[in-house]
CSV table of C-alpha atoms in Angstrom, one decimal:
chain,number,residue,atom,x,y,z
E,1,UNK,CA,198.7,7.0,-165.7
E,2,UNK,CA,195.0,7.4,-163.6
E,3,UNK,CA,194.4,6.0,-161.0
E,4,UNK,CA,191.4,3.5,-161.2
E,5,UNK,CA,189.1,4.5,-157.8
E,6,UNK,CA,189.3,1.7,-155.6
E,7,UNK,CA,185.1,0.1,-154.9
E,8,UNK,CA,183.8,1.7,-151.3
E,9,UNK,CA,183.3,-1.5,-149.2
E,10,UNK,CA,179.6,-2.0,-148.8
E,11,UNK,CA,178.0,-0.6,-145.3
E,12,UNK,CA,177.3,-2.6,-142.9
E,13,UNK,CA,173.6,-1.5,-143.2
E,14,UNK,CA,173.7,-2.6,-147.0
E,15,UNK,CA,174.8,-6.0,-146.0
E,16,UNK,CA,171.8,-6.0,-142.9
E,17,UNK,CA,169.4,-5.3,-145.4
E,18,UNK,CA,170.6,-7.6,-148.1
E,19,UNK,CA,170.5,-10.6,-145.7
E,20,UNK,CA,167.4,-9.6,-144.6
E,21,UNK,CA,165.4,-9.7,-148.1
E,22,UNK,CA,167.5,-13.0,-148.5
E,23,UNK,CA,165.9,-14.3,-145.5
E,24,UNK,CA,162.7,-13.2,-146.6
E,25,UNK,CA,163.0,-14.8,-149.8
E,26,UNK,CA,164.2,-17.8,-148.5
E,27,UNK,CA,161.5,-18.4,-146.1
E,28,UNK,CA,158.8,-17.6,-148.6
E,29,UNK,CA,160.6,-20.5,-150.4
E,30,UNK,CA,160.7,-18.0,-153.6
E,31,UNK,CA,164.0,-18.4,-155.6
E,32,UNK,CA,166.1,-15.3,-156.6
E,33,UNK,CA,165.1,-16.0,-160.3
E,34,UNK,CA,161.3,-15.4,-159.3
E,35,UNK,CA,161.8,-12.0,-157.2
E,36,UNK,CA,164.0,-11.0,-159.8
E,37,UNK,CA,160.8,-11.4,-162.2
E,38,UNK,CA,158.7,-9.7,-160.4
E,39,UNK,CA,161.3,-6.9,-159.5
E,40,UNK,CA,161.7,-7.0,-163.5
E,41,UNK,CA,165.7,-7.2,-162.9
E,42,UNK,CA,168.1,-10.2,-163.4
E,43,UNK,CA,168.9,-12.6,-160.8
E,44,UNK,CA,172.3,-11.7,-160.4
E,45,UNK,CA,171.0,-8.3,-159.8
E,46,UNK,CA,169.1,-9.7,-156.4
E,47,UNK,CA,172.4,-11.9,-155.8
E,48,UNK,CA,173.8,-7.7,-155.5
E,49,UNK,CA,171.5,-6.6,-153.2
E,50,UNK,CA,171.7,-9.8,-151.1
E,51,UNK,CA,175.3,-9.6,-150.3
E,52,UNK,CA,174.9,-6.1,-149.7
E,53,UNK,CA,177.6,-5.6,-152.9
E,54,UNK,CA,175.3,-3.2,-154.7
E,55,UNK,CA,172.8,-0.6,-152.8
E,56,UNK,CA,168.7,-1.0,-153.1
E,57,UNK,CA,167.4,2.6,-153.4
E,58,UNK,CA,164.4,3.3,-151.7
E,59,UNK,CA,161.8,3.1,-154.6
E,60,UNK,CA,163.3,-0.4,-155.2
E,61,UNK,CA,163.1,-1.5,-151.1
E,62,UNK,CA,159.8,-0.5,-151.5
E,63,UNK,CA,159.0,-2.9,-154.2
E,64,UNK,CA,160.6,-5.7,-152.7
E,65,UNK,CA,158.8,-5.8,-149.5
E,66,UNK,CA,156.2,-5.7,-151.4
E,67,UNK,CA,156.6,-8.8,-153.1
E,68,UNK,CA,157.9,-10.5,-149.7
E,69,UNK,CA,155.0,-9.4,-147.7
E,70,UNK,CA,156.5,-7.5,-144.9
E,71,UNK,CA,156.7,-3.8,-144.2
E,72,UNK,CA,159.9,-2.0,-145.2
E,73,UNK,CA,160.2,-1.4,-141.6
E,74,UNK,CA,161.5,-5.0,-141.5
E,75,UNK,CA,165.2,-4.4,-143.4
E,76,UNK,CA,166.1,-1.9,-141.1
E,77,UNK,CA,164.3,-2.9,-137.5
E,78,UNK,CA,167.1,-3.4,-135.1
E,79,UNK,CA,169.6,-3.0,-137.4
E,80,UNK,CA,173.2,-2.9,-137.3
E,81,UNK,CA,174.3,-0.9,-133.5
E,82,UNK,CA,177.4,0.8,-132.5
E,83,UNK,CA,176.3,0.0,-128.8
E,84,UNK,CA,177.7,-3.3,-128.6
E,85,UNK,CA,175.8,-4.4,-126.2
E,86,UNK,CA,172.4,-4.1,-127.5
E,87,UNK,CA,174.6,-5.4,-130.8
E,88,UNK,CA,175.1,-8.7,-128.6
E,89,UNK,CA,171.7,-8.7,-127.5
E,90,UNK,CA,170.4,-8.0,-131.3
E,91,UNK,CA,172.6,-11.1,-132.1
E,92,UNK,CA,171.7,-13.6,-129.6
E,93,UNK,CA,167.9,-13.0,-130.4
E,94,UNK,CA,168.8,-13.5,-134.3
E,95,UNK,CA,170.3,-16.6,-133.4
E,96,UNK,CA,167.2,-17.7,-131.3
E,97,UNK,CA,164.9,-16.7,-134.2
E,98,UNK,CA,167.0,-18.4,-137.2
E,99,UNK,CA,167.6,-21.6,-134.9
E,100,UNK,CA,163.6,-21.7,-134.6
E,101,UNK,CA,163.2,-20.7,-138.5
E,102,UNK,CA,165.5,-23.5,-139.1
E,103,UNK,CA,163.3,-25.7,-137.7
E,104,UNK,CA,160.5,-28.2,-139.0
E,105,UNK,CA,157.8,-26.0,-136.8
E,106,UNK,CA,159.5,-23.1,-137.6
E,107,UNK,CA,159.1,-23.3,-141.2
E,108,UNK,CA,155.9,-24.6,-141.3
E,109,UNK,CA,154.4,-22.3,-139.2
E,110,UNK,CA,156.2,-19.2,-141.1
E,111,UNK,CA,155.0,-20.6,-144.5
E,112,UNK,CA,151.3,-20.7,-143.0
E,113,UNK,CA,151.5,-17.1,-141.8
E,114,UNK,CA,152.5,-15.5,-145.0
E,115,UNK,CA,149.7,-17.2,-146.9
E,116,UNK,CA,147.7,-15.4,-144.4
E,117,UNK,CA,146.7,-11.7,-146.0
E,118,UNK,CA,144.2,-10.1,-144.4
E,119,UNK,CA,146.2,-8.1,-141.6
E,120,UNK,CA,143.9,-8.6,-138.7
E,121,UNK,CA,143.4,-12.0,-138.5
E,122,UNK,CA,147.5,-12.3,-138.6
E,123,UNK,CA,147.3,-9.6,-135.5
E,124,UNK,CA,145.2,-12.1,-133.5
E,125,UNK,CA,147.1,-15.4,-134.4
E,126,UNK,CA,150.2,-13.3,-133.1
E,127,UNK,CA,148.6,-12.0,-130.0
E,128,UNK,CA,147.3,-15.7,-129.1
E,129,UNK,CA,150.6,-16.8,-129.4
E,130,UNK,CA,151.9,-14.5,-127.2
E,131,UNK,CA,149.2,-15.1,-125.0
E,132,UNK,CA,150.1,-19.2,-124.6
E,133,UNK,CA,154.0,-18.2,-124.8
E,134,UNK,CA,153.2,-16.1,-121.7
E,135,UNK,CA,151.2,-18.2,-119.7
């Protein structure tokens, strides 16, 4: 009788970066059906690669932050630590930023920004928010 090979639990870098084109999507207000379209894969496909069960290969990642509008810099950017204490930093600003993205403002302002394309003028609105955050 053969053994059937047990599944490999997913990383904990496939789940980061799952949650994080979940969070995109979300706050683009585009539905898993819709990426999967334009990703020309099924939506239970995306469901995968959103709880980190099945792996995005590069060439894939690449196409997805495409169609979310953000650099594939952004799946991985402070990602999953062994130093737990930059882990508990990482995590206490994640909660700051999804208690603000939660919010009415939050979400409003996010939507605005990503209707915004031309990479320059988004540069400016950032620094001038930084500017009155600062002051």
């Amino acid at each position: 009788m053969q053994d059937i090979p047990k599944r490999k639990p997913p990383s904990p870098i496939d789940i980061e970066v799952g949650k994080r084109i979940r969070e995109q999507r979300r706050l683009l207000g585009m539905s898993q059906s819709a990426l999967a379209e334009k990703l020309g894969l099924t939506f239970q496909q995306v469901q995968k690669y959103e709880k980190g069960a099945n792996r995005v290969g590069a060439s894939r990642l690449q196409r997805v932050s495409d169609c979310l509008g953000v650099p594939i810099s952004h799946f991985f950017d402070n990602a999953a630590s062994d130093n737990p204490a930059s882990a508990d930093e990482a995590r206490s600003i994640r909660n700051d930023l999804v208690n603000f993205l939660s919010s009415e403002e939050g979400v409003a302002l996010n939507r605005a920004f990503a209707k915004i394309k031309d990479a320059k003028t988004r540069q400016k609105i950032v620094g001038l928010v930084k500017s009155l955050a600062f002051n």
